[in-house]
mmCIF file of C-alpha atoms in Angstrom:
data_model
loop_
_atom_site.group_PDB
_atom_site.id
_atom_site.type_symbol
_atom_site.label_atom_id
_atom_site.label_comp_id
_atom_site.label_asym_id
_atom_site.label_seq_id
_atom_site.Cartn_x
_atom_site.Cartn_y
_atom_site.Cartn_z
ATOM 1 C CA SER A 1 16.749 21.885 10.027
ATOM 2 C CA SER A 2 17.078 20.119 13.380
ATOM 3 C CA VAL A 3 13.752 18.336 12.807
ATOM 4 C CA VAL A 4 14.873 17.036 9.422
ATOM 5 C CA SER A 5 18.333 16.012 10.581
ATOM 6 C CA SER A 6 17.265 14.394 13.873
ATOM 7 C CA PRO A 7 16.988 10.611 13.975
ATOM 8 C CA ALA A 8 13.483 9.116 13.834
ATOM 9 C CA ASN A 9 13.781 7.969 17.434
ATOM 10 C CA GLY A 10 15.113 11.343 18.575
ATOM 11 C CA SER A 11 13.297 14.032 20.495
ATOM 12 C CA HIS A 12 11.608 15.527 17.413
ATOM 13 C CA PRO A 13 8.649 13.988 15.582
ATOM 14 C CA PRO A 14 9.088 13.247 11.878
ATOM 15 C CA PRO A 15 8.871 16.338 9.629
ATOM 16 C CA PHE A 16 5.428 15.420 8.245
ATOM 17 C CA ASP A 17 4.033 15.115 11.761
ATOM 18 C CA SER A 18 5.613 18.417 12.787
ATOM 19 C CA VAL A 19 4.117 20.289 9.860
ATOM 20 C CA HIS A 20 0.636 18.758 10.032
ATOM 21 C CA GLY A 21 0.348 18.070 13.751
ATOM 22 C CA LYS A 22 -0.351 14.373 13.152
ATOM 23 C CA ASP A 23 0.980 11.457 11.153
ATOM 24 C CA LEU A 24 0.009 10.695 7.559
ATOM 25 C CA TRP A 25 -2.635 8.116 8.451
ATOM 26 C CA ALA A 26 -4.329 10.287 11.084
ATOM 27 C CA LEU A 27 -4.477 13.158 8.592
ATOM 28 C CA ALA A 28 -5.970 10.827 5.966
ATOM 29 C CA ASP A 29 -8.590 9.648 8.484
ATOM 30 C CA ASP A 30 -9.586 13.254 9.146
ATOM 31 C CA ASN A 31 -9.585 14.385 5.507
ATOM 32 C CA PRO A 32 -11.439 12.212 2.961
ATOM 33 C CA CYS A 33 -9.991 14.097 -0.039
ATOM 34 C CA PHE A 34 -6.439 13.582 1.219
ATOM 35 C CA ASN A 35 -7.279 9.934 1.924
ATOM 36 C CA ASP A 36 -8.395 9.528 -1.705
ATOM 37 C CA VAL A 37 -5.110 11.047 -2.928
ATOM 38 C CA ILE A 38 -3.062 8.677 -0.748
ATOM 39 C CA ASN A 39 -5.088 5.643 -1.864
ATOM 40 C CA GLU A 40 -4.779 6.551 -5.545
ATOM 41 C CA ALA A 41 -1.027 7.169 -5.202
ATOM 42 C CA MET A 42 -0.556 3.714 -3.687
ATOM 43 C CA ALA A 43 -2.835 2.113 -6.296
ATOM 44 C CA CYS A 44 -0.940 3.853 -9.114
ATOM 45 C CA HIS A 45 2.350 2.492 -7.800
ATOM 46 C CA THR A 46 0.751 -0.935 -7.484
ATOM 47 C CA ARG A 47 -0.445 -0.857 -11.104
ATOM 48 C CA LEU A 48 3.132 -0.173 -12.196
ATOM 49 C CA VAL A 49 4.986 -2.645 -9.982
ATOM 50 C CA VAL A 50 2.801 -5.659 -9.169
ATOM 51 C CA PRO A 51 2.244 -6.878 -12.758
ATOM 52 C CA ARG A 52 6.000 -6.854 -13.322
ATOM 53 C CA VAL A 53 6.688 -8.707 -10.077
ATOM 54 C CA ALA A 54 3.974 -11.252 -10.875
ATOM 55 C CA ALA A 55 5.395 -11.849 -14.354
ATOM 56 C CA ALA A 56 8.965 -12.168 -13.096
ATOM 57 C CA CYS A 57 8.053 -14.419 -10.174
ATOM 58 C CA HIS A 58 5.315 -16.530 -11.730
ATOM 59 C CA ASP A 59 6.671 -19.740 -10.202
ATOM 60 C CA LEU A 60 6.501 -18.168 -6.748
ATOM 61 C CA PHE A 61 2.704 -18.370 -6.859
ATOM 62 C CA GLU A 62 2.499 -21.986 -8.029
ATOM 63 C CA GLY A 63 0.648 -23.961 -5.381
ATOM 64 C CA VAL A 64 -0.553 -20.848 -3.539
ATOM 65 C CA ALA A 65 -4.292 -21.163 -2.952
ATOM 66 C CA THR A 66 -4.995 -18.115 -0.779
ATOM 67 C CA VAL A 67 -3.464 -14.657 -0.383
ATOM 68 C CA VAL A 68 -4.473 -12.288 2.408
ATOM 69 C CA ASP A 69 -3.505 -8.637 1.997
ATOM 70 C CA VAL A 70 -3.630 -6.973 5.409
ATOM 71 C CA GLY A 71 -3.750 -3.212 4.978
ATOM 72 C CA GLY A 72 -4.609 -3.743 1.307
ATOM 73 C CA SER A 73 -6.416 -0.414 0.896
ATOM 74 C CA THR A 74 -8.539 -0.524 -2.270
ATOM 75 C CA GLY A 75 -7.615 -4.128 -3.107
ATOM 76 C CA GLU A 76 -5.642 -3.187 -6.208
ATOM 77 C CA THR A 77 -2.792 -5.606 -5.485
ATOM 78 C CA LEU A 78 -5.091 -8.563 -4.926
ATOM 79 C CA ALA A 79 -7.112 -7.766 -8.037
ATOM 80 C CA ILE A 80 -3.948 -7.900 -10.137
ATOM 81 C CA LEU A 81 -2.745 -11.118 -8.515
ATOM 82 C CA VAL A 82 -6.080 -12.904 -8.828
ATOM 83 C CA LYS A 83 -6.307 -11.882 -12.486
ATOM 84 C CA GLU A 84 -2.764 -13.133 -13.167
ATOM 85 C CA PHE A 85 -3.213 -16.281 -11.052
ATOM 86 C CA PRO A 86 -6.919 -17.195 -11.291
ATOM 87 C CA TRP A 87 -6.583 -20.173 -8.946
ATOM 88 C CA ILE A 88 -5.748 -17.844 -6.046
ATOM 89 C CA LYS A 89 -8.501 -16.813 -3.661
ATOM 90 C CA GLY A 90 -7.778 -13.304 -2.355
ATOM 91 C CA PHE A 91 -8.890 -11.618 0.858
ATOM 92 C CA ASN A 92 -8.339 -7.901 1.340
ATOM 93 C CA PHE A 93 -8.368 -6.471 4.866
ATOM 94 C CA ASP A 94 -7.951 -2.760 5.311
#
């Protein structure tokens, strides 16, 4: 319980790190199956949220020529944005 209740900057590592001996991203780097699960979970969330944000904020993208997604994983977000706003050129860096 002390690990869970301690502040993030306290003397204990976060619970995930304590249980697995490394952070989420290091574990994903070491385990391709886990990495696939993480990527699909993020892409699933993206497929639910980004189309709604794009529809609600359509005017936000007027005049935007280029979008760079740093840490964009599989490129799901950019694919949705470029489909919704075909004038945008997208670059995905992961």
